[in-house]
Coordinates of C-alpha atoms in Angstrom, one line a residue:
X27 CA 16.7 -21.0 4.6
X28 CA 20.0 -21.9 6.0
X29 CA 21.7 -22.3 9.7
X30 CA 22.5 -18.6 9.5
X31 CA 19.9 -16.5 7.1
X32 CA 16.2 -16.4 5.6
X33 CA 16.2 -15.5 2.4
X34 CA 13.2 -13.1 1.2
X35 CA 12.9 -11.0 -2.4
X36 CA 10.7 -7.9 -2.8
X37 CA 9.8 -6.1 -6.4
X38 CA 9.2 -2.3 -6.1
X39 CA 9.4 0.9 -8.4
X40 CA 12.9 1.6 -7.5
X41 CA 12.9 4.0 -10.3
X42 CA 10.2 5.2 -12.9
X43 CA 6.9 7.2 -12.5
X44 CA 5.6 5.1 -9.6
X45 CA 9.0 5.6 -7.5
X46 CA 8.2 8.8 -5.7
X47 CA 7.1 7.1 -2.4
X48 CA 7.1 3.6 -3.3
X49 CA 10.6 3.9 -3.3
X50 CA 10.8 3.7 0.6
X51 CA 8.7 0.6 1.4
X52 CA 11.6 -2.0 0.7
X53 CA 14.5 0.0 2.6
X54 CA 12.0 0.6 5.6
X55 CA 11.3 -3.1 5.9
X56 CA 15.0 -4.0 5.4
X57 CA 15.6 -1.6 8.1
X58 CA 13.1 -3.3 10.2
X59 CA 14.7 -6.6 9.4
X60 CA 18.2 -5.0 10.6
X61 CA 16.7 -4.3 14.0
X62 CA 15.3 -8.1 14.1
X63 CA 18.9 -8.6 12.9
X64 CA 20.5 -7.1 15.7
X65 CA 18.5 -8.4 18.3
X66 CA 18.4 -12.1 17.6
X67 CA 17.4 -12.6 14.3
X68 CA 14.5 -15.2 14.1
X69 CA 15.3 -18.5 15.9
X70 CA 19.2 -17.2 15.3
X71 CA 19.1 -16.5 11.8
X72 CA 19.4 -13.3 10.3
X73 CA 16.6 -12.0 7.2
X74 CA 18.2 -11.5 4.2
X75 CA 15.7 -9.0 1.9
X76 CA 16.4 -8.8 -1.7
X77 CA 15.4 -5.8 -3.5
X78 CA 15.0 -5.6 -6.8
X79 CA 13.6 -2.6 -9.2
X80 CA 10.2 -3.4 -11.3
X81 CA 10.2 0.2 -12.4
X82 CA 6.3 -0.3 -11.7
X83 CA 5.8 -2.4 -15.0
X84 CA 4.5 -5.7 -14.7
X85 CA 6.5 -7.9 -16.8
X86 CA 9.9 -6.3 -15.1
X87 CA 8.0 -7.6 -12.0
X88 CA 8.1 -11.3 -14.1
X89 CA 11.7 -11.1 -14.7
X90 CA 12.6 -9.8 -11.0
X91 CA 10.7 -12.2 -9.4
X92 CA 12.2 -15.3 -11.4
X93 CA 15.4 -13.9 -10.8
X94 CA 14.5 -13.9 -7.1
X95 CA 13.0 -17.3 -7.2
X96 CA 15.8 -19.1 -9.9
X97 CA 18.8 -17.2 -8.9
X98 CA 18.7 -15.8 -5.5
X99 CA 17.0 -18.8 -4.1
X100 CA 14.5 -17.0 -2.0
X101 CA 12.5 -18.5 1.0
X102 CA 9.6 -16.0 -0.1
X103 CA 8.4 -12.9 -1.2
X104 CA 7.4 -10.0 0.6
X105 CA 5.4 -6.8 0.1
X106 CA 4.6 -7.0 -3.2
X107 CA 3.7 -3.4 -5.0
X108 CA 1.5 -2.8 -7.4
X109 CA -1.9 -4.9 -8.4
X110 CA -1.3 -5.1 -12.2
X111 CA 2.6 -6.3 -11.2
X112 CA 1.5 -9.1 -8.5
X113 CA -1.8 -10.6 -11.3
X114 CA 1.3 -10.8 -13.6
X115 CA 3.9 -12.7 -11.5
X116 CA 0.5 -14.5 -9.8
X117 CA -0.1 -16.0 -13.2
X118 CA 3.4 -16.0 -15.2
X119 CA 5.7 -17.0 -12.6
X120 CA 2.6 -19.6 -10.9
X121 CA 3.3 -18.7 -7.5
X122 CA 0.4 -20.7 -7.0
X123 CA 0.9 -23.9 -8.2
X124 CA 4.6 -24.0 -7.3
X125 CA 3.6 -23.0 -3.9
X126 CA 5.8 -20.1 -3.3
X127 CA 4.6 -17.6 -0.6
X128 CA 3.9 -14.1 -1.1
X129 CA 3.6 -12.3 2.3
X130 CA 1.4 -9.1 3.2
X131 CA 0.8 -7.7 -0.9
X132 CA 1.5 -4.0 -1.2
X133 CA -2.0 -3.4 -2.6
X134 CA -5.8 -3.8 -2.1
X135 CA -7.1 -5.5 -5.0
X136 CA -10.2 -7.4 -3.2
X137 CA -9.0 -10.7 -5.3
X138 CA -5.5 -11.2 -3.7
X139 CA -8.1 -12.4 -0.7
X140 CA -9.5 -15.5 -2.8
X141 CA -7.8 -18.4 -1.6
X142 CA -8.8 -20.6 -4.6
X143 CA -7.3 -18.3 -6.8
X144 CA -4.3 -17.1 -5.1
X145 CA -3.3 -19.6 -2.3
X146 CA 0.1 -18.3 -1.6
X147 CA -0.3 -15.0 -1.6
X148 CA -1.4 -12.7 1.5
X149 CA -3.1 -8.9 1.9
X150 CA -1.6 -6.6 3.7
X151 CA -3.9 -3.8 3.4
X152 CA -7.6 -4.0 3.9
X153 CA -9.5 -4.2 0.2
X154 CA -10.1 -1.0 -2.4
X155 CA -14.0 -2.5 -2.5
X156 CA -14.2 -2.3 1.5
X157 CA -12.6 1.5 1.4
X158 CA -14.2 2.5 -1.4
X159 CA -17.5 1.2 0.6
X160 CA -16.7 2.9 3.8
X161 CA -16.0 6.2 1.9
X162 CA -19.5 6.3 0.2
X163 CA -21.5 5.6 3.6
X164 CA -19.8 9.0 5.2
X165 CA -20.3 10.8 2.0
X166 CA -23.8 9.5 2.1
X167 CA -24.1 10.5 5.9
X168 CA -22.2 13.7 5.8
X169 CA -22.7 15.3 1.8
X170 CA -26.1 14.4 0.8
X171 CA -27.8 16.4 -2.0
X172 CA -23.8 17.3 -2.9
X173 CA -23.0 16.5 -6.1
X174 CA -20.5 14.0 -6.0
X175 CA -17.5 13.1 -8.6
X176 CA -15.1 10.5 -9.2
X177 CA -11.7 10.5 -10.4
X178 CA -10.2 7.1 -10.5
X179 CA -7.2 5.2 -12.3
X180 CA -8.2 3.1 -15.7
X181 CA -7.2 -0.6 -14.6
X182 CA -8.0 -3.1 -11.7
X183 CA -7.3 -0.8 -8.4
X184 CA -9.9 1.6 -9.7
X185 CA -12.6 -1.4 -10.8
X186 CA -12.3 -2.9 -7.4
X187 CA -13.2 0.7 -5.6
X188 CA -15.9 0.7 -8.3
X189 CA -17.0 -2.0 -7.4
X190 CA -16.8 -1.1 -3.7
X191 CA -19.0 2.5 -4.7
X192 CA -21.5 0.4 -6.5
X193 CA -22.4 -1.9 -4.0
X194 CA -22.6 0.6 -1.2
X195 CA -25.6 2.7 -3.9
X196 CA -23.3 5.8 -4.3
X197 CA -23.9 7.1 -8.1
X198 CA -21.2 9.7 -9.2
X199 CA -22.3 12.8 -10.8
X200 CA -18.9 12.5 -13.0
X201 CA -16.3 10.5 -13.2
X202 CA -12.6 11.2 -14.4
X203 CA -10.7 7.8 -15.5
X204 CA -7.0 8.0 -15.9
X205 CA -4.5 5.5 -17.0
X206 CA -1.5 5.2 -15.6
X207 CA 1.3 7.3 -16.6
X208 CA -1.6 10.1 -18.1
X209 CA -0.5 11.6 -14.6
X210 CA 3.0 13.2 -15.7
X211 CA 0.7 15.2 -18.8
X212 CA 0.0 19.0 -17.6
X213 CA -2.6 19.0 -20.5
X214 CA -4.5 16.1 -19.5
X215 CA -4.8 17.3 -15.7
X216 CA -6.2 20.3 -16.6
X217 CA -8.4 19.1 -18.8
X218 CA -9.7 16.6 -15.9
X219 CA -9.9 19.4 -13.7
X220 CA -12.1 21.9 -16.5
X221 CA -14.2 18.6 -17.0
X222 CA -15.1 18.5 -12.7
X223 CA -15.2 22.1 -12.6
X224 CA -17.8 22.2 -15.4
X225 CA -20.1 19.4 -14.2
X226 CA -20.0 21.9 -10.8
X227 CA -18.3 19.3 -8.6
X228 CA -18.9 19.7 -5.1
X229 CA -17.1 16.7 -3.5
X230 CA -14.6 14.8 -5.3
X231 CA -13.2 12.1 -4.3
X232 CA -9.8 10.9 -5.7
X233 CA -9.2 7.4 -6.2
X234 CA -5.3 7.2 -7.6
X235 CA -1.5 7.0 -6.7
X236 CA -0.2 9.7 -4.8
X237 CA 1.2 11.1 -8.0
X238 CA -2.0 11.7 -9.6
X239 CA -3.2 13.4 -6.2
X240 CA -0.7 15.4 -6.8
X241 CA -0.9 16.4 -10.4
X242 CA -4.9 17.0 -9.7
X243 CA -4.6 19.0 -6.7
X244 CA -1.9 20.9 -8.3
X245 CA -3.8 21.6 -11.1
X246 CA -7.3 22.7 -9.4
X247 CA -5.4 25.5 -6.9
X248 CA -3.8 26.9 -10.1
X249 CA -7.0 27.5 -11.6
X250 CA -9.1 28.4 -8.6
X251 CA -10.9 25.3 -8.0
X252 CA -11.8 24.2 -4.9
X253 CA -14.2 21.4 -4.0
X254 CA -13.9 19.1 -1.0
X255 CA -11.4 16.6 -1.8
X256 CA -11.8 13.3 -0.1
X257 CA -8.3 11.2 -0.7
X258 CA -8.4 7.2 -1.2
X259 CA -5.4 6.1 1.1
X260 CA -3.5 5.0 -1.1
X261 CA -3.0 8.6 -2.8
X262 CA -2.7 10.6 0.2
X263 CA 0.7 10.8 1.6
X264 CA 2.2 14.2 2.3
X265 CA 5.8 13.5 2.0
X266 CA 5.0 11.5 -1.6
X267 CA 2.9 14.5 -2.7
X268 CA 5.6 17.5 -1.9
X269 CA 8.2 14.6 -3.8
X270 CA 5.7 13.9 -6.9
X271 CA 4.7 17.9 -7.3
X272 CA 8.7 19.0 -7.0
X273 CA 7.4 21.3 -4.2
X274 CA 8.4 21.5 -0.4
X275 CA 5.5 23.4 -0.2
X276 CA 2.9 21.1 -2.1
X277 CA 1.2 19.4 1.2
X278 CA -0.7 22.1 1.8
X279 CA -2.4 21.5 -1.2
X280 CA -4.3 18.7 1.2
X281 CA -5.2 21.0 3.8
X282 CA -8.7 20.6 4.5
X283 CA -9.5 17.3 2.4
X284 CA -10.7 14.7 3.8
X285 CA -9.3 10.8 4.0
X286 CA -9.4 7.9 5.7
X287 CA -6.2 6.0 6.7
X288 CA -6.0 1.9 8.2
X289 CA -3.0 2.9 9.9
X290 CA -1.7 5.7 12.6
X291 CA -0.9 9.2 11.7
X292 CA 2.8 8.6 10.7
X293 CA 3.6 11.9 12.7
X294 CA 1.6 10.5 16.0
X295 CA 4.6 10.1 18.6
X296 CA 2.6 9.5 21.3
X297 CA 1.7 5.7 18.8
X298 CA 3.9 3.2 20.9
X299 CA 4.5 1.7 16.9
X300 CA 5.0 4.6 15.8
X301 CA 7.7 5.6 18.3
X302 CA 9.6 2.4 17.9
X303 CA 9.4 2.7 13.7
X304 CA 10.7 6.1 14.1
X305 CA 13.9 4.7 16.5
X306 CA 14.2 2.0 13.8
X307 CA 14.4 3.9 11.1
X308 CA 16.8 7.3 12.3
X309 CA 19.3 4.1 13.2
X310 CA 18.7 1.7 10.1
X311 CA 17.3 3.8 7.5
X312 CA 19.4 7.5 8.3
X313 CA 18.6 10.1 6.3
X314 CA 15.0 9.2 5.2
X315 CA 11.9 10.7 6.3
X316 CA 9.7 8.9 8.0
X317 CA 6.1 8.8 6.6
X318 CA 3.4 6.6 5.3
X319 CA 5.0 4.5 2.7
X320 CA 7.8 4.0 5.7
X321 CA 5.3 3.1 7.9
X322 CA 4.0 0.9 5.6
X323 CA 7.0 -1.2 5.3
X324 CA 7.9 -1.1 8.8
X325 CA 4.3 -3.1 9.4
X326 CA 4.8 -5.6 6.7
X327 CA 8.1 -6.1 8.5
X328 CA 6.3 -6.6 11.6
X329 CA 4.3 -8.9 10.4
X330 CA 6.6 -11.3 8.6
X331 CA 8.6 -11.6 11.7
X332 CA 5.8 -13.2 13.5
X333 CA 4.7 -15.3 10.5
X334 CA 8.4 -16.6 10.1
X335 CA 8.5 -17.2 13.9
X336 CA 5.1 -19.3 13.8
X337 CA 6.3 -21.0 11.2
X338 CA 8.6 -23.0 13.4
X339 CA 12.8 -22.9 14.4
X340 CA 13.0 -25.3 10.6
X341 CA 10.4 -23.5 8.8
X342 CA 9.1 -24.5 5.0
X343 CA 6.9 -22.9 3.0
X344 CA 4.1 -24.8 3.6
X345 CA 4.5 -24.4 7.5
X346 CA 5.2 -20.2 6.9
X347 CA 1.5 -20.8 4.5
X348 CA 0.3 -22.7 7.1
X349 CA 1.4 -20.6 9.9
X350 CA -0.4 -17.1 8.6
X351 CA -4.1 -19.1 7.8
X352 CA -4.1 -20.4 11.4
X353 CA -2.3 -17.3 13.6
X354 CA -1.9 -14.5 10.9
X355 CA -5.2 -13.3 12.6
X356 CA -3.7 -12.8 16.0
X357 CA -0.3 -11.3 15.0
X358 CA 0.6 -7.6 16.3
X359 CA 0.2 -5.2 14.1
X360 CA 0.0 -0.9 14.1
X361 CA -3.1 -0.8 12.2
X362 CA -6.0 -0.2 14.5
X363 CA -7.5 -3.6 13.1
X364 CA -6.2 -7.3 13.0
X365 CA -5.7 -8.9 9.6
X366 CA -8.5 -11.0 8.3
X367 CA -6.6 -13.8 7.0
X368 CA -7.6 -17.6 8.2
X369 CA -8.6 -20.8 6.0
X370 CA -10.6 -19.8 3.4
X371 CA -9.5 -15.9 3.1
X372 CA -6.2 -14.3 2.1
X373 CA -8.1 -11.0 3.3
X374 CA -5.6 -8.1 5.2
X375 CA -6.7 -5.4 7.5
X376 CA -10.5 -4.2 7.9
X377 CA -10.6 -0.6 9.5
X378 CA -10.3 2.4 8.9
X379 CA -10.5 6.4 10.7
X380 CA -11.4 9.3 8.9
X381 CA -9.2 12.3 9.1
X382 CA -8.7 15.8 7.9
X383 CA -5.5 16.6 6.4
X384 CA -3.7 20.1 8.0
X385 CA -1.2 22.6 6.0
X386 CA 1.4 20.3 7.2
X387 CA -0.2 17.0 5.7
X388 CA -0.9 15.7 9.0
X389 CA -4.0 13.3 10.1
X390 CA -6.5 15.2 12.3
X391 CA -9.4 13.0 13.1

């Protein structure tokens, strides 16, 4: 922090198999930034947000991060992607114990809200366990006697939704683990798909990256199969599934599933967030389509505003800490929910709305 700027760093899959989507969370927050920028900055200085490419693999996350923290001198970091990346840097950079803040994670692995274990670092979405456990009470309530199947990725996002299913008493007829990267192999899809259309899947829900949604629904319209989807949130954004499939047309592969989503439909005008994003981001971020994954980083950048403000006109990292436990709670946000965050949890947001997507890849609820 100087006179004039805040410093912040962000890691993201700028490029690799993860980048389809993912890509636009960093520019949409910068762009949100710009407007701050533009219109006063934060106690007069201007945000500074550092981007640098993981490529979605966690020990490029190490070496970006320490190259945030050691070279670029960063205040903090900021929107985090990826749950395997932020355990990494967590542990091998200590974040912890050298009390370095990481604001509103791009994921919802349920132990990013320990404070114990990760003190500096904050959730921005609400947890895979709480989804996953919100998904199996309408399944219970809506398919019973269906049988039910899981396809899920091989690593800790899919463990904590696990975990979430368990708890809530929903037992999967079949389950479909994937590792990630197995996505990109035309084989292994179909074989996934064969495997659900043998067990005679009738609702399956998909637990992955939007990639995989793609690759799976991709794979069950070309060989006739059509159960009722029901997408995690985090694998269910049109504009990342028409990029992953190479297909303008591939949204419609959606059309009819069902999902539930902790933020507005990024295609809701009437949203007053959603309107002001959308200004934001045809004057800072021109040429991009706004969806989700903008939407996404248009929040966080919501939020860090406010937590840099709270965190007083000479802020440190243990007042911008400090700051989020004791007001993080109260601080604007599009999601239809506040954030859970206080003392003794690092938790994010805690609702969500089920939809049903349209041929366009629109939320109807």
């Amino acid at each position: 922090v100087s006179s004039t700027e805040i410093k912040l760093g962000i890691t993201v899959p700028q490029t690799g198999i993860a980048a389809p989507g993912y890509n636009k969370v960093a520019p949409a927050m910068k762009a949100y930034f710009s407007y701050i920028n533009d219109n006063g900055g934060v106690y007069g200085r201007k945000i500074n947000l550092i981007i640098k490419d993981d490529k979605y693999i966690p020990q490029e996350a190490i070496n970006k991060t320490n190259e945030l923290i050691l070279k670029d001198k960063v205040f903090a970091l900021v929107g985090q992607l990826g749950t395997a990346n932020h355990l990494a840097v967590a542990s091998k950079v200590r974040l912890a114990s050298r009390n370095i803040p990481s604001l509103y994670l791009n994921t919802g692995y349920s132990g990013f809200a320990d404070v114990k274990k990760f003190k500096t670092s904050f959730m921005h979405f609400p947890t895979y366990a709480m989804e996953a456990k919100i998904l199996a009470s309408y399944i219970k309530e809506n398919f019973t006697g269906k049988k039910t199947c899981l396809v899920s990725q091989n690593d800790d996002f899919g463990s904590d939704a696990g975990a979430g299913f368990t708890a809530a008493g929903l037992k999967f007829d079949e389950t479909v683990k994937y590792i990630s990267g197995q996505q990109a192999d035309r084989t292994l899809v179909a074989g996934w798909v064969t495997k659900l259309a043998t067990a005679k899947c009738e609702v399956v829900v998909l637990f992955s990256v939007s990639s995989a949604t793609a690759a799976i629904l991709g794979g069950a319209a070309a060989g006739g199969y059509k159960p009722q989807w029901i997408l995690g949130s985090v694998g269910a954004d049109a504009t990342t599934i028409r990029i992953a499939a190479n297909n303008p047309q591939a949204s419609a592969l959606m059309n009819g599933a069902i999902g539930a989503s902790w933020l507005p439909d990024a295609a809701d005008t009437t949203d007053e967030y959603i309107k002001l994003f959308r200004e934001v981001n045809t004057k800072y971020n021109p040429g991009v389509e706004f969806d989700n994954n903008v939407l996404v980083g248009m929040n966080a950048g919501l939020l860090t505003v406010q937590a840099l403000r709270a965190a007083g006109s000479n802020p440190t990292r243990r007042s911008l800490i400090a700051a989020l436990e004791s007001k993080g709670a109260s601080f604007a946000s599009s999601s239809y929910s506040s954030s859970a965050v206080s003392m003794t949890s690092h938790a994010g947001h805690t609702v969500y709305w089920f939809v049903k997507y349209n041929l366009a890849g629109s939320l109807v609820p």
